[in-house]
Amino acid sequence: MPSFPGVTVRKSELWSPEQYVHASVLGSARRVPLGRPAQVADLRALSRQEGDWRPSDYRLVPTQSCHEPGYTLLEDVFVTMPGLVLTGDGRFVNEAFARITPKHLSPTYERILSTTPAVRAAEWPVLPQAIEKGILLAGTGSAQYGHMLLDFLPPVSVLDHLEVLPDWPLLMPARTSPWMDAMVQAFGGRARTIVRFSRRMGVKVKVGRLCVPWVLRQSAFHPAAGEAFDRIVRTHAASGRGPSGSPTRRIYIERPPPAGSSTKRQLTNSDEARAFFQGRGFEPIRPELLPFTDQIRLFAGARAVAGEAG
């Protein structure tokens, strides 16, 4: 398993099979496909390729099956931070197509979640106000901009585009990052009410009917995710005011300054990299300082984009 300084990320060693409940065996669970599976390029093959790769290489690499867009409906479950779903007897609901059960845990997270189902059912407090129904926009990684952009919002956009459960609200953690509401509004094809649940792990809220959209990304994206991105670009790229692209504009994406000596994945020669690209006509940009719709216009109009990976 990968590791980073100070944190060991590993598959849980403390959970037993009895602590899991697969959604397909829950009597009240129902999987609803909204499209067909697709064969997509296996990008891991490109990462193993020596030398530079070109866009045309996508047509040559092996493909893998990517599951169809859709969602799982659950009844009478409990939700807790960061988007874990529990059955009434305290077991985790493990939906293979979603991000509601983490595959890998930090040691601290593992200790918190290694309590028995009986403890989670009897001792974890339940909020007095239950939620009738909701589309879950939460799960492992949902507090991170990249995961929200790539994993959580495209399937919600598909639900809106196909007018699935049109009167259902979105269920999100309380006090989410301020950038999240703007992203939800940009991706959404319809205005939905947002219902919040507690940000304290171990504090549960009962949900009568819960829709869990399926993530459309494995090692590559299902075409339905690409269609969702295309829709928001068409909607926002040419509208409003703010930074826009041009047929010749080239931008270089800068990472934020390090917050401390322990900040992970910092480029040690970032000044040198910036100067290299500036000398070739690239304009340094800090996208996180722009409103989300301005970011869409900026990227949609640029001819070339460069930046650090990660």
Tab-separated table of C-alpha atoms in Angstrom:
chain	number	residue	atom	x	y	z
A	1	MET	CA	0.000	0.000	0.000
A	2	PRO	CA	1.239	3.562	-0.609
A	3	SER	CA	2.589	5.564	2.299
A	4	PHE	CA	3.337	9.227	2.940
A	5	PRO	CA	5.434	10.830	5.688
A	6	GLY	CA	3.623	10.525	9.004
A	7	VAL	CA	0.654	8.586	7.631
A	8	THR	CA	0.419	4.917	6.769
A	9	VAL	CA	-2.459	4.191	4.444
A	10	ARG	CA	-3.407	0.528	4.503
A	11	LYS	CA	-6.299	-1.813	4.028
A	12	SER	CA	-8.194	-2.266	7.272
A	13	GLU	CA	-6.952	-5.164	9.379
A	14	LEU	CA	-9.505	-4.728	12.159
A	15	TRP	CA	-12.816	-5.009	10.321
A	16	SER	CA	-14.299	-8.470	10.084
A	17	PRO	CA	-16.518	-9.636	7.207
A	18	GLU	CA	-19.484	-9.624	9.578
A	19	GLN	CA	-19.165	-5.848	9.905
A	20	TYR	CA	-19.973	-5.332	6.226
A	21	VAL	CA	-23.327	-5.464	4.487
A	22	HIS	CA	-23.257	-5.451	0.709
A	23	ALA	CA	-26.052	-3.314	-0.677
A	24	SER	CA	-27.243	-6.047	-3.042
A	25	VAL	CA	-28.224	-8.339	-0.157
A	26	LEU	CA	-30.160	-5.722	1.805
A	27	GLY	CA	-33.824	-6.562	1.437
A	28	SER	CA	-34.754	-2.927	0.836
A	29	ALA	CA	-31.859	-2.108	-1.528
A	30	ARG	CA	-32.438	-1.611	-5.230
A	31	ARG	CA	-29.858	-0.933	-7.912
A	32	VAL	CA	-31.077	1.217	-10.797
A	33	PRO	CA	-28.925	1.388	-13.971
A	34	LEU	CA	-29.346	4.482	-16.144
A	35	GLY	CA	-27.208	3.485	-19.114
A	36	ARG	CA	-24.877	0.821	-20.416
A	37	PRO	CA	-21.379	-0.230	-19.339
A	38	ALA	CA	-18.585	1.042	-21.576
A	39	GLN	CA	-15.147	-0.077	-22.671
A	40	VAL	CA	-12.673	2.662	-21.777
A	41	ALA	CA	-8.902	2.991	-22.100
A	42	ASP	CA	-6.975	1.494	-19.170
A	43	LEU	CA	-4.847	4.497	-18.213
A	44	ARG	CA	-2.673	2.378	-15.944
A	45	ALA	CA	-1.192	0.896	-19.106
A	46	LEU	CA	-0.099	4.388	-20.175
A	47	SER	CA	1.586	4.977	-16.827
A	48	ARG	CA	3.694	1.859	-17.376
A	49	GLN	CA	4.708	3.024	-20.849
A	50	GLU	CA	8.262	4.284	-21.234
A	51	GLY	CA	8.702	7.661	-22.877
A	52	ASP	CA	6.146	10.361	-23.596
A	53	TRP	CA	2.629	9.441	-24.610
A	54	ARG	CA	0.376	11.260	-27.051
A	55	PRO	CA	-3.420	11.587	-27.217
A	56	SER	CA	-3.446	9.085	-30.088
A	57	ASP	CA	-2.074	6.456	-27.667
A	58	TYR	CA	-5.525	6.254	-26.043
A	59	ARG	CA	-6.692	4.287	-29.080
A	60	LEU	CA	-3.891	1.755	-28.740
A	61	VAL	CA	-3.863	0.891	-25.034
A	62	PRO	CA	-5.876	-2.036	-23.620
A	63	THR	CA	-9.409	-1.277	-22.512
A	64	GLN	CA	-11.361	-2.232	-19.421
A	65	SER	CA	-15.056	-2.407	-18.662
A	66	CYS	CA	-16.481	0.628	-16.863
A	67	HIS	CA	-19.794	0.047	-15.081
A	68	GLU	CA	-22.860	1.911	-16.246
A	69	PRO	CA	-24.186	5.124	-14.661
A	70	GLY	CA	-26.864	4.562	-12.067
A	71	TYR	CA	-27.668	4.645	-8.371
A	72	THR	CA	-28.583	2.461	-5.408
A	73	LEU	CA	-31.716	3.097	-3.346
A	74	LEU	CA	-31.576	2.219	0.357
A	75	GLU	CA	-34.347	2.423	2.940
A	76	ASP	CA	-34.193	3.088	6.686
A	77	VAL	CA	-30.433	3.565	7.002
A	78	PHE	CA	-28.229	5.904	9.033
A	79	VAL	CA	-25.651	8.365	7.661
A	80	THR	CA	-22.633	9.702	9.539
A	81	MET	CA	-19.485	11.595	8.576
A	82	PRO	CA	-17.865	11.629	6.103
A	83	GLY	CA	-20.743	9.863	4.341
A	84	LEU	CA	-20.681	6.379	5.843
A	85	VAL	CA	-23.984	4.537	5.581
A	86	LEU	CA	-24.998	2.143	8.370
A	87	THR	CA	-27.786	-0.388	8.685
A	88	GLY	CA	-30.050	-0.337	11.734
A	89	ASP	CA	-27.909	-2.963	13.473
A	90	GLY	CA	-24.733	-0.907	13.037
A	91	ARG	CA	-23.102	-2.639	10.091
A	92	PHE	CA	-21.551	-0.705	7.202
A	93	VAL	CA	-23.285	-0.678	3.842
A	94	ASN	CA	-20.609	-1.499	1.270
A	95	GLU	CA	-21.690	-0.389	-2.212
A	96	ALA	CA	-19.007	-1.381	-4.717
A	97	PHE	CA	-19.883	1.392	-7.189
A	98	ALA	CA	-19.877	4.256	-4.656
A	99	ARG	CA	-17.540	5.849	-2.106
A	100	ILE	CA	-19.602	5.311	1.046
A	101	THR	CA	-17.203	2.775	2.598
A	102	PRO	CA	-13.478	3.625	2.521
A	103	LYS	CA	-11.204	0.981	1.011
A	104	HIS	CA	-8.136	2.201	2.855
A	105	LEU	CA	-7.860	3.906	6.221
A	106	SER	CA	-5.402	5.953	8.214
A	107	PRO	CA	-4.672	4.368	11.626
A	108	THR	CA	-6.760	7.016	13.433
A	109	TYR	CA	-9.750	6.515	11.143
A	110	GLU	CA	-9.368	2.770	11.511
A	111	ARG	CA	-9.474	2.912	15.309
A	112	ILE	CA	-12.632	5.028	15.268
A	113	LEU	CA	-14.427	2.725	12.851
A	114	SER	CA	-13.219	-0.578	14.327
A	115	THR	CA	-15.902	-0.528	17.026
A	116	THR	CA	-18.396	-3.361	16.818
A	117	PRO	CA	-21.730	-3.060	15.014
A	118	ALA	CA	-23.493	-3.331	18.400
A	119	VAL	CA	-21.601	-0.266	19.687
A	120	ARG	CA	-22.400	1.732	16.566
A	121	ALA	CA	-26.064	0.772	16.801
A	122	ALA	CA	-26.559	1.370	20.527
A	123	GLU	CA	-23.996	3.997	21.578
A	124	TRP	CA	-23.498	6.310	18.621
A	125	PRO	CA	-25.997	9.166	19.167
A	126	VAL	CA	-28.865	9.681	16.722
A	127	LEU	CA	-30.061	13.161	15.761
A	128	PRO	CA	-33.711	13.667	16.792
A	129	GLN	CA	-34.768	15.015	13.393
A	130	ALA	CA	-34.809	12.244	10.785
A	131	ILE	CA	-34.519	12.958	7.047
A	132	GLU	CA	-37.300	11.654	4.826
A	133	LYS	CA	-35.246	11.238	1.643
A	134	GLY	CA	-32.088	12.511	-0.019
A	135	ILE	CA	-29.438	12.037	-2.711
A	136	LEU	CA	-26.140	11.503	-0.928
A	137	LEU	CA	-23.467	13.968	-2.024
A	138	ALA	CA	-20.859	12.821	0.474
A	139	GLY	CA	-18.446	9.987	1.118
A	140	THR	CA	-14.726	9.337	1.445
A	141	GLY	CA	-12.880	12.186	-0.281
A	142	SER	CA	-15.911	14.433	-0.736
A	143	ALA	CA	-14.283	17.272	1.241
A	144	GLN	CA	-11.504	17.435	-1.377
A	145	TYR	CA	-11.966	19.589	-4.454
A	146	GLY	CA	-10.568	16.976	-6.855
A	147	HIS	CA	-12.746	14.122	-5.645
A	148	MET	CA	-15.853	16.323	-5.631
A	149	LEU	CA	-15.085	17.393	-9.211
A	150	LEU	CA	-14.291	13.930	-10.555
A	151	ASP	CA	-16.233	11.435	-8.435
A	152	PHE	CA	-19.302	13.031	-6.861
A	153	LEU	CA	-20.653	15.760	-9.149
A	154	PRO	CA	-20.697	14.000	-12.564
A	155	PRO	CA	-23.175	11.303	-11.425
A	156	VAL	CA	-25.389	13.953	-9.792
A	157	SER	CA	-25.314	15.843	-13.094
A	158	VAL	CA	-26.457	12.651	-14.848
A	159	LEU	CA	-29.395	12.329	-12.426
A	160	ASP	CA	-30.416	15.909	-13.160
A	161	HIS	CA	-29.992	15.533	-16.912
A	162	LEU	CA	-32.188	12.420	-16.965
A	163	GLU	CA	-34.670	14.004	-14.503
A	164	VAL	CA	-34.226	11.197	-11.988
A	165	LEU	CA	-35.851	11.763	-8.571
A	166	PRO	CA	-36.440	15.430	-9.447
A	167	ASP	CA	-38.026	16.378	-6.120
A	168	TRP	CA	-35.311	14.785	-3.942
A	169	PRO	CA	-32.939	17.080	-2.014
A	170	LEU	CA	-29.153	16.702	-1.876
A	171	LEU	CA	-27.793	15.392	1.419
A	172	MET	CA	-24.465	17.013	2.377
A	173	PRO	CA	-22.402	17.511	5.565
A	174	ALA	CA	-22.968	20.723	7.520
A	175	ARG	CA	-20.430	23.544	7.218
A	176	THR	CA	-18.978	22.287	3.959
A	177	SER	CA	-16.203	24.223	2.233
A	178	PRO	CA	-17.497	27.441	0.646
A	179	TRP	CA	-16.416	26.345	-2.844
A	180	MET	CA	-18.679	23.289	-2.747
A	181	ASP	CA	-22.036	25.054	-3.142
A	182	ALA	CA	-20.812	26.908	-6.236
A	183	MET	CA	-19.673	23.632	-7.821
A	184	VAL	CA	-22.972	21.920	-7.006
A	185	GLN	CA	-24.892	24.800	-8.566
A	186	ALA	CA	-22.719	24.717	-11.715
A	187	PHE	CA	-23.113	20.967	-12.252
A	188	GLY	CA	-26.779	20.754	-11.333
A	189	GLY	CA	-29.276	20.791	-14.135
A	190	ARG	CA	-32.050	21.746	-11.719
A	191	ALA	CA	-32.332	23.606	-8.436
A	192	ARG	CA	-32.405	21.153	-5.531
A	193	THR	CA	-32.819	21.805	-1.838
A	194	ILE	CA	-29.702	20.983	0.207
A	195	VAL	CA	-30.219	19.154	3.514
A	196	ARG	CA	-27.256	19.038	5.913
A	197	PHE	CA	-26.219	16.355	8.382
A	198	SER	CA	-23.762	16.580	11.294
A	199	ARG	CA	-20.037	16.835	10.588
A	200	ARG	CA	-19.221	14.869	13.760
A	201	MET	CA	-18.178	11.313	13.028
A	202	GLY	CA	-20.293	8.877	15.025
A	203	VAL	CA	-23.336	11.171	15.178
A	204	LYS	CA	-25.976	9.513	13.014
A	205	VAL	CA	-29.030	10.772	11.187
A	206	LYS	CA	-31.744	8.379	10.069
A	207	VAL	CA	-32.717	8.591	6.403
A	208	GLY	CA	-35.948	6.951	5.265
A	209	ARG	CA	-34.936	6.689	1.595
A	210	LEU	CA	-31.381	7.273	0.408
A	211	CYS	CA	-30.139	7.525	-3.187
A	212	VAL	CA	-26.409	6.767	-3.604
A	213	PRO	CA	-25.168	7.690	-7.123
A	214	TRP	CA	-22.468	5.495	-8.671
A	215	VAL	CA	-19.023	6.971	-9.326
A	216	LEU	CA	-18.301	7.080	-13.070
A	217	ARG	CA	-14.519	6.835	-12.768
A	218	GLN	CA	-12.335	3.778	-12.363
A	219	SER	CA	-8.944	4.137	-14.043
A	220	ALA	CA	-10.767	6.205	-16.681
A	221	PHE	CA	-14.151	7.892	-17.106
A	222	HIS	CA	-17.389	6.449	-18.369
A	223	PRO	CA	-18.553	8.507	-21.404
A	224	ALA	CA	-21.508	9.720	-19.307
A	225	ALA	CA	-19.038	11.645	-17.140
A	226	GLY	CA	-17.576	13.301	-20.229
A	227	GLU	CA	-21.056	14.312	-21.323
A	228	ALA	CA	-21.641	15.901	-17.904
A	229	PHE	CA	-18.441	17.939	-18.225
A	230	ASP	CA	-19.411	18.967	-21.768
A	231	ARG	CA	-22.793	20.212	-20.529
A	232	ILE	CA	-21.371	22.491	-17.868
A	233	VAL	CA	-18.765	23.837	-20.306
A	234	ARG	CA	-21.467	24.668	-22.859
A	235	THR	CA	-23.554	26.307	-20.142
A	236	HIS	CA	-20.843	28.394	-18.493
A	237	ALA	CA	-17.856	28.796	-20.826
A	238	ALA	CA	-19.297	31.610	-22.911
A	239	SER	CA	-21.576	33.201	-20.321
A	240	GLY	CA	-21.048	35.916	-17.751
A	241	ARG	CA	-17.974	37.964	-17.028
A	242	GLY	CA	-14.578	36.983	-15.792
A	243	PRO	CA	-11.396	35.419	-17.187
A	244	SER	CA	-11.871	33.822	-20.545
A	245	GLY	CA	-9.640	32.032	-22.953
A	246	SER	CA	-8.473	32.840	-26.440
A	247	PRO	CA	-7.339	30.680	-29.362
A	248	THR	CA	-3.709	31.400	-28.440
A	249	ARG	CA	-3.834	31.692	-24.639
A	250	ARG	CA	-1.547	29.371	-22.702
A	251	ILE	CA	-1.758	29.058	-18.924
A	252	TYR	CA	0.491	27.560	-16.272
A	253	ILE	CA	-1.238	26.295	-13.125
A	254	GLU	CA	0.590	27.203	-9.939
A	255	ARG	CA	0.179	25.264	-6.703
A	256	PRO	CA	-0.555	27.303	-3.537
A	257	PRO	CA	2.492	28.256	-1.445
A	258	PRO	CA	3.383	25.527	1.091
A	259	ALA	CA	1.523	25.901	4.382
A	260	GLY	CA	4.407	24.424	6.356
A	261	SER	CA	7.430	22.218	6.194
A	262	SER	CA	5.254	19.088	6.390
A	263	THR	CA	3.134	19.981	3.355
A	264	LYS	CA	3.012	16.984	1.028
A	265	ARG	CA	3.804	16.811	-2.676
A	266	GLN	CA	5.463	20.182	-3.107
A	267	LEU	CA	7.655	20.858	-6.145
A	268	THR	CA	11.074	21.815	-4.758
A	269	ASN	CA	12.078	23.849	-7.835
A	270	SER	CA	8.698	25.500	-8.420
A	271	ASP	CA	10.288	28.900	-9.180
A	272	GLU	CA	12.427	27.327	-11.871
A	273	ALA	CA	9.410	25.554	-13.397
A	274	ARG	CA	7.381	28.760	-13.402
A	275	ALA	CA	10.188	30.703	-15.110
A	276	PHE	CA	10.570	27.953	-17.709
A	277	PHE	CA	6.930	28.158	-18.760
A	278	GLN	CA	6.712	31.953	-18.515
A	279	GLY	CA	9.624	32.152	-20.905
A	280	ARG	CA	7.566	30.209	-23.406
A	281	GLY	CA	4.493	32.401	-23.221
A	282	PHE	CA	2.533	30.666	-20.439
A	283	GLU	CA	0.612	32.866	-18.002
A	284	PRO	CA	0.832	31.763	-14.319
A	285	ILE	CA	-2.643	31.192	-12.836
A	286	ARG	CA	-3.912	30.288	-9.366
A	287	PRO	CA	-7.345	28.775	-10.194
A	288	GLU	CA	-8.399	28.417	-6.548
A	289	LEU	CA	-8.520	32.231	-6.305
A	290	LEU	CA	-11.191	32.414	-9.034
A	291	PRO	CA	-14.927	31.660	-8.802
A	292	PHE	CA	-15.742	28.214	-10.135
A	293	THR	CA	-17.555	29.422	-13.268
A	294	ASP	CA	-14.546	31.634	-14.071
A	295	GLN	CA	-12.340	28.557	-13.819
A	296	ILE	CA	-14.565	26.813	-16.376
A	297	ARG	CA	-14.285	29.727	-18.795
A	298	LEU	CA	-10.540	29.952	-18.284
A	299	PHE	CA	-9.805	26.310	-19.038
A	300	ALA	CA	-12.400	25.932	-21.782
A	301	GLY	CA	-10.864	28.759	-23.786
A	302	ALA	CA	-7.145	28.110	-23.335
A	303	ARG	CA	-5.175	26.517	-26.150
A	304	ALA	CA	-2.640	24.855	-23.844
A	305	VAL	CA	-2.540	24.166	-20.101
A	306	ALA	CA	0.506	23.070	-18.100
A	307	GLY	CA	1.036	22.466	-14.409
A	308	GLU	CA	2.204	20.113	-11.691
A	309	ALA	CA	0.640	16.690	-11.369
A	310	GLY	CA	-1.081	15.643	-8.153
